[in-house]
Amino acid sequence: PRNLGEEAQQRAAPEPRKSYLAKSDDLEAAPSIGPKMAELFADLGIKTVADFLGQDPHDMAEILDDGRIDAEMLTDWQDQAQLVIDVPGLRGTHAQLLVGAGYRTADAIADADPVDLSADVLTFASSSDGKRILRDGNPPDLEKIKSWVDSAREAMAA
């Protein structure tokens, strides 16, 4: 005999969220890294997200020797990439907003009060840096930001 309660539970279970970045991906897939930047890194032997995450940001900044790219910026990019890997459902733009608002790890997001996190993200999103990231797009709403907290909590519990 079939267990109808179990079937209903399986139907009600939400689909697992997809991760939008893997360590094996080409570096160009990481947040904040476009084709030209990926090419610069490839010349240094840094071709995948894993290669990039394994580098010291100060060393990379020194080797790149580009006045526009410092260790702090490279640390931000590493934290953004790690967030997209660690928090299923999170996209690059969202990771950029979170890091800009000071939330650099899945733990920090999981531990955050969703309302406080929303306020911090929306404050950053209204700054000039936040507006540049959004490129005339709308900032995420409270429900979207709450979903990041839920996803980070699920990932930390797994």
XYZ file of N, CA, C and O in Angstrom:
632
model
N 0.833 -1.203 0.000
C 0.000 0.000 0.000
C 0.873 1.262 0.000
O 1.908 1.286 0.635
N 0.392 2.240 -0.713
C 1.150 3.499 -0.793
C 0.913 4.343 0.441
O -0.175 4.362 0.987
N 1.952 5.051 0.836
C 1.842 5.976 1.955
C 1.580 7.362 1.367
O 2.484 8.024 0.889
N 0.312 7.789 1.394
C -0.052 9.052 0.756
C 0.553 10.251 1.470
O 0.906 11.240 0.846
N 0.711 10.166 2.792
C 1.325 11.262 3.539
C 2.755 11.505 3.076
O 3.180 12.635 2.906
N 3.478 10.398 2.842
C 4.868 10.506 2.402
C 4.936 11.125 0.998
O 5.782 11.969 0.726
N 4.028 10.703 0.121
C 4.003 11.263 -1.232
C 3.717 12.756 -1.201
O 4.339 13.533 -1.922
N 2.789 13.177 -0.348
C 2.445 14.596 -0.246
C 3.645 15.388 0.274
O 3.930 16.493 -0.199
N 4.371 14.799 1.226
C 5.556 15.470 1.762
C 6.602 15.646 0.672
O 7.226 16.698 0.570
N 6.801 14.606 -0.131
C 7.794 14.692 -1.200
C 7.403 15.766 -2.217
O 8.243 16.499 -2.701
N 6.101 15.854 -2.519
C 5.640 16.877 -3.451
C 5.819 18.271 -2.855
O 6.130 19.211 -3.558
N 5.627 18.425 -1.545
C 5.691 19.730 -0.893
C 7.137 20.183 -0.658
O 7.392 21.358 -0.472
N 8.069 19.242 -0.671
C 9.468 19.610 -0.411
C 9.959 20.534 -1.521
O 9.762 20.240 -2.695
N 10.582 21.648 -1.146
C 11.065 22.560 -2.189
C 12.214 21.933 -2.962
O 12.947 21.111 -2.439
N 12.309 22.351 -4.217
C 13.425 21.891 -5.042
C 14.722 22.389 -4.411
O 14.780 23.534 -3.977
N 15.740 21.556 -4.387
C 17.009 22.067 -3.861
C 17.515 23.197 -4.745
O 17.371 23.147 -5.961
N 18.040 24.228 -4.101
C 18.538 25.369 -4.863
C 19.836 24.988 -5.561
O 20.643 24.250 -5.036
N 20.008 25.570 -6.722
C 21.179 25.296 -7.561
C 22.308 26.255 -7.179
O 22.079 27.428 -6.935
N 23.529 25.747 -7.166
C 24.687 26.626 -7.017
C 25.057 27.145 -8.398
O 25.101 26.383 -9.355
N 25.326 28.444 -8.481
C 25.610 29.063 -9.773
C 27.100 29.166 -10.077
O 27.480 29.745 -11.085
N 27.946 28.605 -9.182
C 29.378 28.649 -9.425
C 30.021 27.440 -8.754
O 29.646 27.064 -7.655
N 30.980 26.843 -9.465
C 31.747 25.723 -8.915
C 33.225 26.082 -8.997
O 33.640 26.861 -9.859
N 34.007 25.486 -8.106
C 35.446 25.768 -8.098
C 36.105 25.382 -9.419
O 37.099 25.968 -9.814
N 35.522 24.414 -10.118
C 36.100 23.953 -11.384
C 35.746 24.859 -12.565
O 36.299 24.712 -13.651
N 34.851 25.814 -12.357
C 34.444 26.713 -13.449
C 35.603 27.602 -13.895
O 36.494 27.920 -13.104
N 35.525 28.033 -15.156
C 36.481 29.023 -15.655
C 36.337 30.289 -14.817
O 35.224 30.646 -14.418
N 37.438 30.967 -14.583
C 37.433 32.149 -13.723
C 36.451 33.215 -14.208
O 35.840 33.914 -13.403
N 36.261 33.310 -15.503
C 35.352 34.312 -16.064
C 33.930 34.199 -15.501
O 33.186 35.173 -15.480
N 33.546 33.018 -15.011
C 32.203 32.811 -14.460
C 32.036 33.436 -13.078
O 30.913 33.583 -12.593
N 33.140 33.821 -12.434
C 33.084 34.382 -11.081
C 32.565 35.815 -11.107
O 32.773 36.539 -12.084
N 31.903 36.230 -10.007
C 31.435 37.619 -9.933
C 32.601 38.594 -10.074
O 33.716 38.309 -9.637
N 32.339 39.733 -10.683
C 33.289 40.841 -10.848
C 34.411 40.564 -11.844
O 35.255 41.424 -12.084
N 34.467 39.366 -12.425
C 35.563 39.034 -13.339
C 34.990 38.859 -14.743
O 34.254 37.938 -14.999
N 35.340 39.765 -15.609
C 34.883 39.665 -16.992
C 35.939 38.999 -17.852
O 36.977 38.554 -17.354
N 35.693 38.925 -19.156
C 36.624 38.255 -20.062
C 38.037 38.855 -20.042
O 39.021 38.117 -20.023
N 38.145 40.187 -20.042
C 39.473 40.813 -20.068
C 40.242 40.513 -18.779
O 41.439 40.219 -18.816
N 39.556 40.575 -17.649
C 40.206 40.310 -16.364
C 40.615 38.830 -16.299
O 41.714 38.509 -15.845
N 39.732 37.957 -16.770
C 40.049 36.520 -16.765
C 41.297 36.252 -17.610
O 42.121 35.412 -17.252
N 41.433 36.997 -18.709
C 42.606 36.854 -19.570
C 43.891 37.267 -18.848
O 44.919 36.598 -18.948
N 43.807 38.367 -18.103
C 44.958 38.817 -17.305
C 45.394 37.731 -16.318
O 46.569 37.439 -16.177
N 44.400 37.167 -15.637
C 44.705 36.124 -14.661
C 45.225 34.855 -15.338
O 46.112 34.188 -14.813
N 44.665 34.521 -16.501
C 45.103 33.324 -17.230
C 46.584 33.431 -17.591
O 47.314 32.434 -17.527
N 47.017 34.650 -17.921
C 48.443 34.869 -18.221
C 49.325 34.555 -17.014
O 50.506 34.272 -17.162
N 48.728 34.601 -15.823
C 49.464 34.280 -14.581
C 49.267 32.817 -14.177
O 49.705 32.407 -13.108
N 48.555 32.058 -15.029
C 48.302 30.648 -14.709
C 47.085 30.441 -13.822
O 46.840 29.347 -13.328
N 46.302 31.497 -13.628
C 45.083 31.420 -12.800
C 43.907 31.319 -13.764
O 43.477 32.328 -14.331
N 43.418 30.091 -13.960
C 42.413 29.865 -15.003
C 41.038 29.493 -14.458
O 40.029 29.729 -15.102
N 40.994 28.872 -13.278
C 39.710 28.433 -12.718
C 39.406 29.203 -11.429
O 40.285 29.862 -10.858
N 38.177 29.078 -10.997
C 37.768 29.687 -9.733
C 38.636 29.146 -8.594
O 39.094 29.904 -7.732
N 38.906 27.837 -8.615
C 39.749 27.235 -7.570
C 41.150 27.846 -7.574
O 41.704 28.151 -6.504
N 41.722 28.036 -8.766
C 43.040 28.670 -8.870
C 43.011 30.050 -8.197
O 43.913 30.407 -7.439
N 41.969 30.806 -8.499
C 41.829 32.175 -7.989
C 41.670 32.182 -6.466
O 42.320 32.970 -5.772
N 40.818 31.299 -5.967
C 40.573 31.250 -4.524
C 41.806 30.801 -3.747
O 41.963 31.135 -2.577
N 42.690 30.062 -4.413
C 43.887 29.554 -3.761
C 45.041 30.542 -3.697
O 46.102 30.225 -3.151
N 44.840 31.737 -4.241
C 45.915 32.735 -4.288
C 45.813 33.719 -3.128
O 44.724 34.047 -2.672
N 46.952 34.220 -2.711
C 46.984 35.299 -1.731
C 46.688 36.613 -2.470
O 47.345 36.917 -3.475
N 45.698 37.388 -1.992
C 45.328 38.610 -2.708
C 46.466 39.642 -2.794
O 46.593 40.345 -3.794
N 47.302 39.711 -1.762
C 48.424 40.665 -1.794
C 49.432 40.273 -2.877
O 49.915 41.132 -3.615
N 49.715 38.961 -2.961
C 50.632 38.480 -4.004
C 50.066 38.743 -5.396
O 50.785 39.188 -6.297
N 48.766 38.463 -5.561
C 48.146 38.681 -6.875
C 48.215 40.156 -7.259
O 48.526 40.483 -8.402
N 47.915 41.045 -6.305
C 47.927 42.484 -6.588
C 49.325 42.921 -7.020
O 49.481 43.705 -7.968
N 50.336 42.391 -6.331
C 51.719 42.755 -6.658
C 52.092 42.268 -8.054
O 52.690 42.998 -8.849
N 51.724 41.026 -8.376
C 52.066 40.451 -9.673
C 51.310 41.157 -10.804
O 51.872 41.425 -11.862
N 50.017 41.464 -10.566
C 49.223 42.158 -11.592
C 49.787 43.545 -11.866
O 49.733 44.023 -12.994
N 50.280 44.199 -10.816
C 50.890 45.519 -10.934
C 49.987 46.464 -11.734
O 50.413 47.098 -12.696
N 48.721 46.537 -11.323
C 47.727 47.396 -11.966
C 47.166 48.300 -10.866
O 46.553 47.817 -9.913
N 47.387 49.591 -11.000
C 46.966 50.536 -9.966
C 45.496 50.490 -9.621
O 45.090 50.912 -8.542
N 44.673 49.970 -10.522
C 43.228 49.914 -10.265
C 42.831 48.712 -9.421
O 41.725 48.649 -8.910
N 43.728 47.722 -9.314
C 43.381 46.468 -8.638
C 44.310 46.270 -7.442
O 45.496 46.020 -7.609
N 43.732 46.398 -6.242
C 44.537 46.205 -5.046
C 44.093 44.936 -4.305
O 43.122 44.283 -4.697
N 44.816 44.604 -3.254
C 44.542 43.375 -2.499
C 43.133 43.383 -1.909
O 42.466 42.345 -1.866
N 42.672 44.557 -1.484
C 41.322 44.655 -0.902
C 40.264 44.290 -1.942
O 39.319 43.543 -1.660
N 40.433 44.789 -3.161
C 39.498 44.480 -4.240
C 39.533 42.980 -4.558
O 38.485 42.347 -4.738
N 40.731 42.413 -4.618
C 40.863 40.978 -4.908
C 40.244 40.129 -3.791
O 39.617 39.104 -4.066
N 40.382 40.568 -2.551
C 39.745 39.868 -1.422
C 38.228 39.908 -1.582
O 37.553 38.896 -1.366
N 37.692 41.068 -1.964
C 36.249 41.177 -2.210
C 35.823 40.176 -3.277
O 34.822 39.469 -3.123
N 36.578 40.114 -4.372
C 36.227 39.206 -5.472
C 36.288 37.750 -5.019
O 35.438 36.941 -5.394
N 37.288 37.411 -4.220
C 37.381 36.038 -3.699
C 36.189 35.733 -2.800
O 35.594 34.656 -2.892
N 35.845 36.682 -1.924
C 34.706 36.462 -1.021
C 33.399 36.328 -1.810
O 32.547 35.494 -1.484
N 33.239 37.131 -2.869
C 32.036 37.035 -3.702
C 31.942 35.653 -4.345
O 30.873 35.014 -4.316
N 33.041 35.189 -4.908
C 33.043 33.872 -5.558
C 32.731 32.775 -4.541
O 31.918 31.882 -4.813
N 33.339 32.855 -3.368
C 33.108 31.830 -2.343
C 31.645 31.823 -1.896
O 31.064 30.765 -1.681
N 31.032 33.004 -1.797
C 29.610 33.077 -1.422
C 28.724 32.382 -2.455
O 27.806 31.649 -2.098
N 29.001 32.632 -3.745
C 28.168 32.015 -4.788
C 28.337 30.490 -4.759
O 27.382 29.756 -5.013
N 29.517 30.020 -4.405
C 29.743 28.578 -4.269
C 29.013 28.033 -3.040
O 28.360 26.995 -3.095
N 29.100 28.756 -1.924
C 28.616 28.248 -0.634
C 27.120 28.404 -0.392
O 26.552 27.673 0.408
N 26.486 29.388 -1.043
C 25.064 29.659 -0.794
C 24.274 29.341 -2.060
O 24.222 30.142 -2.993
N 23.651 28.152 -2.103
C 22.871 27.777 -3.290
C 21.793 28.822 -3.591
O 21.163 29.364 -2.688
N 21.635 29.104 -4.887
C 20.625 30.069 -5.320
C 21.149 31.492 -5.403
O 20.505 32.355 -5.988
N 22.313 31.744 -4.814
C 22.876 33.094 -4.829
C 23.572 33.344 -6.167
O 24.297 32.501 -6.663
N 23.319 34.503 -6.727
C 23.948 34.886 -7.989
C 25.039 35.920 -7.737
O 25.128 36.495 -6.662
N 25.854 36.149 -8.760
C 27.006 37.031 -8.622
C 26.670 38.440 -8.154
O 27.327 38.977 -7.264
N 25.648 39.042 -8.756
C 25.267 40.402 -8.365
C 24.891 40.444 -6.891
O 25.257 41.365 -6.162
N 24.163 39.421 -6.443
C 23.751 39.361 -5.039
C 24.965 39.226 -4.131
O 25.035 39.863 -3.074
N 25.931 38.403 -4.540
C 27.155 38.243 -3.747
C 27.914 39.568 -3.680
O 28.469 39.919 -2.634
N 27.932 40.318 -4.783
C 28.598 41.620 -4.780
C 27.926 42.568 -3.783
O 28.605 43.287 -3.043
N 26.589 42.555 -3.747
C 25.857 43.403 -2.799
C 26.126 42.975 -1.358
O 26.326 43.818 -0.478
N 26.128 41.671 -1.125
C 26.363 41.171 0.231
C 27.759 41.538 0.731
O 27.914 42.023 1.859
N 28.774 41.309 -0.091
C 30.143 41.646 0.310
C 30.255 43.162 0.520
O 30.854 43.624 1.494
N 29.628 43.936 -0.371
C 29.640 45.389 -0.215
C 28.999 45.836 1.085
O 29.404 46.835 1.689
N 28.006 45.085 1.539
C 27.304 45.403 2.788
C 28.007 44.801 4.007
O 27.533 44.949 5.133
N 29.141 44.098 3.761
C 29.924 43.574 4.886
C 29.646 42.131 5.264
O 30.151 41.648 6.267
N 28.860 41.421 4.454
C 28.559 40.009 4.723
C 29.413 39.164 3.782
O 29.094 39.020 2.611
N 30.513 38.629 4.305
C 31.526 38.010 3.463
C 31.509 36.490 3.450
O 32.204 35.883 2.649
N 30.752 35.865 4.350
C 30.737 34.398 4.421
C 29.308 33.884 4.529
O 28.403 34.613 4.960
N 29.137 32.612 4.163
C 27.816 31.984 4.320
C 27.408 31.986 5.790
O 26.233 32.180 6.110
N 28.377 31.793 6.694
C 28.067 31.838 8.134
C 27.501 33.194 8.533
O 26.542 33.274 9.297
N 28.118 34.260 8.049
C 27.664 35.610 8.392
C 26.231 35.824 7.915
O 25.422 36.449 8.617
N 25.901 35.299 6.754
C 24.542 35.434 6.215
C 23.578 34.568 7.023
O 22.498 35.016 7.406
N 23.987 33.338 7.315
C 23.137 32.424 8.083
C 22.846 32.970 9.477
O 21.747 32.787 10.014
N 23.827 33.650 10.069
C 23.674 34.185 11.425
C 22.939 35.520 11.473
O 22.582 35.995 12.544
N 22.731 36.131 10.312
C 22.143 37.478 10.265
C 20.646 37.448 10.514
O 19.952 36.508 10.130
N 20.164 38.501 11.129
C 18.727 38.731 11.210
C 18.303 39.212 9.813
O 18.903 40.158 9.281
N 17.304 38.560 9.211
C 16.937 38.921 7.833
C 16.585 40.400 7.637
O 16.912 40.980 6.604
N 15.947 41.000 8.623
C 15.568 42.413 8.491
C 16.808 43.302 8.537
O 16.951 44.240 7.747
N 17.733 42.996 9.453
C 18.985 43.766 9.526
C 19.801 43.590 8.246
O 20.358 44.559 7.714
N 19.881 42.351 7.766
C 20.622 42.075 6.540
C 20.009 42.864 5.380
O 20.728 43.489 4.600
N 18.689 42.856 5.294
C 18.007 43.609 4.234
C 18.342 45.086 4.318
O 18.655 45.718 3.304
N 18.293 45.641 5.524
C 18.592 47.066 5.691
C 20.022 47.361 5.247
O 20.271 48.349 4.542
N 20.963 46.490 5.629
C 22.364 46.702 5.259
C 22.567 46.594 3.746
O 23.272 47.407 3.147
N 21.947 45.579 3.136
C 22.090 45.390 1.685
C 21.449 46.558 0.936
O 22.029 47.089 -0.014
N 20.273 46.989 1.365
C 19.591 48.078 0.660
C 20.322 49.403 0.855
O 20.366 50.229 -0.066
N 20.929 49.610 2.023
C 21.745 50.809 2.237
C 22.923 50.807 1.274
O 23.206 51.809 0.609
N 23.605 49.657 1.167
C 24.726 49.568 0.232
C 24.233 49.727 -1.214
O 24.872 50.412 -2.022
N 23.094 49.110 -1.537
C 22.565 49.156 -2.910
C 22.263 50.587 -3.339
O 22.336 50.907 -4.529
N 21.968 51.482 -2.384
C 21.660 52.872 -2.746
C 22.920 53.743 -2.817
O 22.841 54.898 -3.224
N 24.069 53.174 -2.465
C 25.339 53.913 -2.575
C 25.795 53.919 -4.035
O 25.268 53.180 -4.865
N 26.797 54.736 -4.337
C 27.278 54.770 -5.728
C 27.848 53.417 -6.139
O 27.621 52.964 -7.265
N 28.579 52.736 -5.235
C 29.106 51.399 -5.562
C 27.961 50.410 -5.781
O 28.005 49.596 -6.702
N 26.952 50.474 -4.941
C 25.803 49.579 -5.072
C 25.049 49.812 -6.374
O 24.660 48.867 -7.060
N 24.865 51.079 -6.725
C 24.168 51.411 -7.974
C 24.956 50.924 -9.186
O 24.373 50.471 -10.170
N 26.291 50.999 -9.110
C 27.124 50.518 -10.213
C 26.947 49.005 -10.379
O 26.863 48.500 -11.496
N 26.873 48.292 -9.262
C 26.672 46.834 -9.321
C 25.309 46.506 -9.935
O 25.192 45.615 -10.775
N 24.277 47.239 -9.533
C 22.914 46.961 -10.017
C 22.685 47.428 -11.455
O 21.745 46.962 -12.102
N 23.519 48.348 -11.959
C 23.393 48.846 -13.340
C 21.952 49.191 -13.706
O 21.372 48.611 -14.629
N 21.345 50.072 -12.957
C 19.962 50.522 -13.201
C 18.920 49.451 -12.899
O 17.732 49.661 -13.156
N 19.327 48.312 -12.395
C 18.355 47.293 -11.998
C 17.831 47.599 -10.603
O 18.354 48.467 -9.903
N 16.790 46.909 -10.219
C 16.210 47.115 -8.901
C 16.970 46.331 -7.843
O 17.438 45.221 -8.113
N 17.061 46.885 -6.632
C 17.677 46.110 -5.555
C 16.765 44.941 -5.182
O 15.568 44.963 -5.479
N 17.332 43.925 -4.560
C 16.512 42.764 -4.163
C 15.488 43.179 -3.100
O 15.741 44.100 -2.319
N 14.348 42.509 -3.100
C 13.337 42.813 -2.083
C 13.567 41.960 -0.833
O 14.423 41.075 -0.819
N 12.789 42.256 0.202
C 12.959 41.581 1.490
C 12.816 40.060 1.360
O 13.597 39.308 1.944
N 11.848 39.613 0.551
C 11.646 38.159 0.394
C 12.880 37.504 -0.223
O 13.288 36.412 0.169
N 13.461 38.151 -1.223
C 14.649 37.616 -1.878
C 15.797 37.514 -0.866
O 16.492 36.501 -0.781
N 15.983 38.570 -0.091
C 17.068 38.594 0.888
C 16.831 37.536 1.973
O 17.763 36.839 2.382
N 15.574 37.368 2.395
C 15.254 36.310 3.367
C 15.600 34.936 2.789
O 16.063 34.052 3.513
N 15.391 34.767 1.483
C 15.690 33.465 0.862
C 17.195 33.185 0.913
O 17.606 32.035 1.021
N 18.024 34.245 0.837
C 19.470 34.051 0.949
C 19.828 33.541 2.342
O 20.664 32.665 2.493
N 19.177 34.124 3.354
C 19.436 33.715 4.750
C 19.027 32.245 4.918
O 19.790 31.445 5.462
N 17.830 31.902 4.411
C 17.353 30.510 4.518
C 18.309 29.554 3.819
O 18.660 28.497 4.340
N 18.741 29.936 2.611
C 19.631 29.071 1.838
C 20.984 28.919 2.541
O 21.538 27.814 2.590
N 21.504 30.016 3.098
C 22.781 29.944 3.831
C 22.629 29.052 5.055
O 23.524 28.239 5.367
N 21.498 29.161 5.761
C 21.267 28.317 6.945
C 21.174 26.844 6.560
O 21.737 25.994 7.242
N 20.482 26.568 5.461
C 20.385 25.171 4.993
C 21.767 24.636 4.608
O 22.101 23.505 4.940
N 22.550 25.445 3.927
C 23.889 25.018 3.499
C 24.804 24.775 4.703
O 25.569 23.823 4.719
N 24.684 25.624 5.729
C 25.525 25.472 6.922
C 25.110 24.221 7.711
O 25.937 23.587 8.351
N 23.798 23.907 7.661
C 23.294 22.735 8.409
C 23.628 21.427 7.708
O 23.695 20.374 8.336
N 23.851 21.493 6.391
C 24.091 20.278 5.600
C 25.447 19.641 5.920
O 26.348 20.265 6.383
